[in-house]
XYZ file of C-alpha atoms in Angstrom:
207
model
C 12.983 4.493 -7.164
C 10.000 6.717 -7.892
C 12.295 9.186 -9.602
C 12.443 6.596 -12.354
C 8.804 7.317 -13.090
C 9.055 11.106 -12.502
C 6.797 13.193 -14.674
C 9.875 14.905 -16.156
C 11.584 11.566 -16.913
C 11.346 9.213 -19.800
C 9.921 6.263 -17.957
C 6.386 5.671 -16.802
C 4.515 2.920 -14.957
C 1.135 1.404 -15.600
C -0.192 -0.420 -12.537
C -3.000 -2.904 -12.603
C -4.989 -3.047 -9.430
C -6.158 -6.676 -9.494
C -9.076 -7.090 -7.080
C -9.876 -10.713 -8.033
C -10.813 -12.702 -4.876
C -10.353 -9.799 -2.434
C -13.865 -9.965 -0.942
C -13.465 -13.119 1.197
C -10.081 -11.995 2.452
C -11.308 -8.569 3.586
C -14.416 -10.208 4.969
C -12.163 -12.285 7.245
C -10.322 -9.259 8.513
C -13.556 -7.359 9.173
C -15.111 -10.278 11.033
C -12.021 -10.976 13.097
C -12.133 -7.303 14.224
C -15.614 -7.940 15.660
C -17.982 -6.782 12.927
C -20.759 -9.241 12.038
C -24.453 -9.434 11.199
C -25.789 -6.017 10.128
C -22.267 -4.583 10.336
C -20.767 -7.071 7.947
C -19.335 -5.739 4.703
C -21.714 -5.120 1.820
C -21.429 -4.833 -1.972
C -21.303 -1.074 -1.610
C -18.449 -1.376 0.867
C -16.478 -3.396 -1.661
C -17.003 -0.668 -4.237
C -15.911 1.914 -1.717
C -12.672 0.074 -1.089
C -11.876 -0.129 -4.785
C -12.562 3.555 -5.370
C -10.931 4.792 -2.156
C -7.745 2.735 -2.453
C -7.241 3.758 -6.072
C -7.854 7.409 -5.240
C -5.457 7.337 -2.316
C -2.688 5.648 -4.363
C -3.152 8.284 -7.080
C -2.600 10.916 -4.384
C 0.476 9.136 -2.977
C 2.009 8.785 -6.443
C 0.815 12.219 -7.610
C 3.431 14.112 -9.584
C 4.816 10.904 -11.127
C 3.998 9.168 -14.379
C 2.040 6.345 -12.769
C -1.365 5.257 -14.098
C -3.601 2.970 -12.092
C -6.129 0.766 -13.845
C -8.676 -1.724 -12.485
C -8.775 -3.967 -15.537
C -6.532 -5.013 -18.412
C -7.769 -6.493 -21.695
C -5.304 -9.364 -21.596
C -2.401 -10.633 -19.515
C 0.199 -7.895 -19.836
C 4.005 -7.734 -19.724
C 3.948 -3.946 -19.417
C 1.849 -3.587 -16.234
C 2.983 -3.771 -12.650
C 0.282 -5.782 -10.846
C -0.938 -5.479 -7.291
C -3.054 -8.448 -6.283
C -5.430 -7.698 -3.370
C -6.738 -11.241 -3.106
C -3.472 -13.048 -2.257
C -3.130 -15.690 0.395
C -0.335 -16.455 2.858
C 0.327 -18.838 5.737
C 1.644 -15.927 7.755
C -0.602 -14.316 10.277
C 1.428 -11.115 10.476
C 2.522 -10.236 6.907
C 0.560 -7.414 5.247
C 2.139 -7.661 1.822
C 5.075 -8.860 -0.280
C 6.736 -7.624 -3.489
C 8.083 -9.901 -6.207
C 11.428 -8.120 -6.063
C 13.342 -4.808 -5.677
C 14.291 -3.335 -9.030
C 16.116 0.004 -9.207
C 14.059 2.669 -10.928
C 11.431 0.217 -12.199
C 13.799 -1.662 -14.537
C 11.168 -4.407 -14.766
C 7.699 -3.394 -15.960
C 5.821 -6.578 -15.078
C 6.460 -7.024 -11.384
C 3.807 -8.347 -9.022
C 3.046 -7.325 -5.454
C 0.681 -9.156 -3.133
C -1.495 -7.889 -0.313
C -2.767 -10.183 2.414
C -5.989 -8.513 3.402
C -7.007 -11.135 5.977
C -4.176 -9.895 8.182
C -5.443 -6.289 8.321
C -7.842 -6.883 11.208
C -5.591 -5.094 13.818
C -6.108 -1.878 11.802
C -9.869 -2.061 12.511
C -10.747 -0.716 15.946
C -14.545 -0.870 16.611
C -14.111 0.379 20.162
C -12.320 3.531 19.060
C -13.935 4.436 15.711
C -17.290 4.276 13.984
C -18.001 1.742 11.299
C -17.513 4.399 8.621
C -14.296 5.596 10.206
C -13.003 2.016 10.217
C -13.883 1.625 6.590
C -11.824 4.726 5.836
C -8.948 3.623 8.039
C -8.889 0.216 6.423
C -8.824 1.681 2.933
C -6.000 4.010 4.025
C -4.039 1.014 5.363
C -4.557 -0.955 2.166
C -3.546 1.989 -0.026
C -0.434 2.634 2.096
C 0.632 -0.968 2.010
C -0.008 -1.330 -1.700
C 2.026 1.812 -2.309
C 4.788 0.360 -0.069
C 4.994 -2.906 -1.991
C 4.904 -1.077 -5.351
C 7.712 1.106 -3.964
C 9.795 -2.088 -3.435
C 9.182 -3.105 -6.996
C 10.548 0.332 -8.055
C 13.679 -0.046 -5.937
C 12.836 1.386 -2.561
C 13.788 -0.298 0.701
C 12.688 -0.066 4.345
C 15.586 2.074 5.468
C 14.454 4.777 3.018
C 11.716 5.561 5.572
C 14.390 7.473 7.489
C 15.088 9.837 4.595
C 13.758 12.983 6.278
C 15.562 16.292 6.773
C 14.841 16.132 10.499
C 17.037 13.004 10.783
C 20.707 14.009 10.407
C 24.185 12.597 10.701
C 26.337 12.229 12.718
C 24.577 9.848 15.046
C 21.226 10.256 13.268
C 19.650 11.861 16.245
C 16.255 13.422 16.330
C 14.418 10.162 15.567
C 11.107 10.512 17.381
C 8.917 8.237 15.188
C 8.497 10.613 12.259
C 9.859 7.927 9.940
C 6.594 6.045 10.375
C 4.752 8.648 8.279
C 6.799 7.469 5.281
C 5.489 5.008 2.717
C 8.474 2.631 3.257
C 7.948 2.425 7.007
C 7.311 -1.035 8.344
C 7.220 -2.983 11.592
C 10.958 -2.816 12.305
C 10.939 0.971 11.813
C 8.246 1.210 14.522
C 5.098 1.248 12.422
C 2.283 -0.398 14.396
C -0.838 -1.990 13.017
C -2.939 0.880 14.307
C -0.622 3.448 12.655
C -1.368 1.801 9.281
C -4.772 3.430 9.420
C -3.157 6.875 9.189
C -2.185 8.346 5.837
C 1.465 7.992 4.826
C 3.388 9.653 2.019
C 6.782 9.584 0.314
C 9.488 11.432 2.188
C 12.231 13.469 0.504
C 14.667 10.514 0.026
C 11.979 8.180 -1.153
C 10.902 10.750 -3.794
C 14.449 11.237 -5.017
C 15.968 7.778 -4.862
């Protein structure tokens, strides 16, 4: 879990944000949501995504010894890698990890994001173009943090690790689990919710 890369611990994680090939994938999501012509994505929008996603992930993993980089000088066996240009035959998957490894026991895991499937996050009828750019970057950062969390040993049920959800019976569940990084579709996280910021809950931070 992320405790394995806690600032006070001995371990650390270097994470390579690999943006190779992401433009056509995010273009597809943007176009499927209804943006075209003068509202199509531009070079400055691509730069915005790179900066915003990295900044948001740094905030999510703040307090832990995690360093995010956009480039590496050579193929590395010491970097986690998140590939934002991955492809999938699925029309519903947002991302996938290479595995679940307790407390980051492997330092060279890969995680994949399937940006073409993010179109349901983009809601032109409800938000301005700039607001949708922001929501999309938030969704990408949250999903990337989620998949990286898997690589560090976290699982979907960890989304319920809130003090407001208690045994016996685990009553008091009103959807608050979906503000957690490890929330996913089966926990109740909708595509639209992915545009809202999520953070690690108490259990996710300690596991």
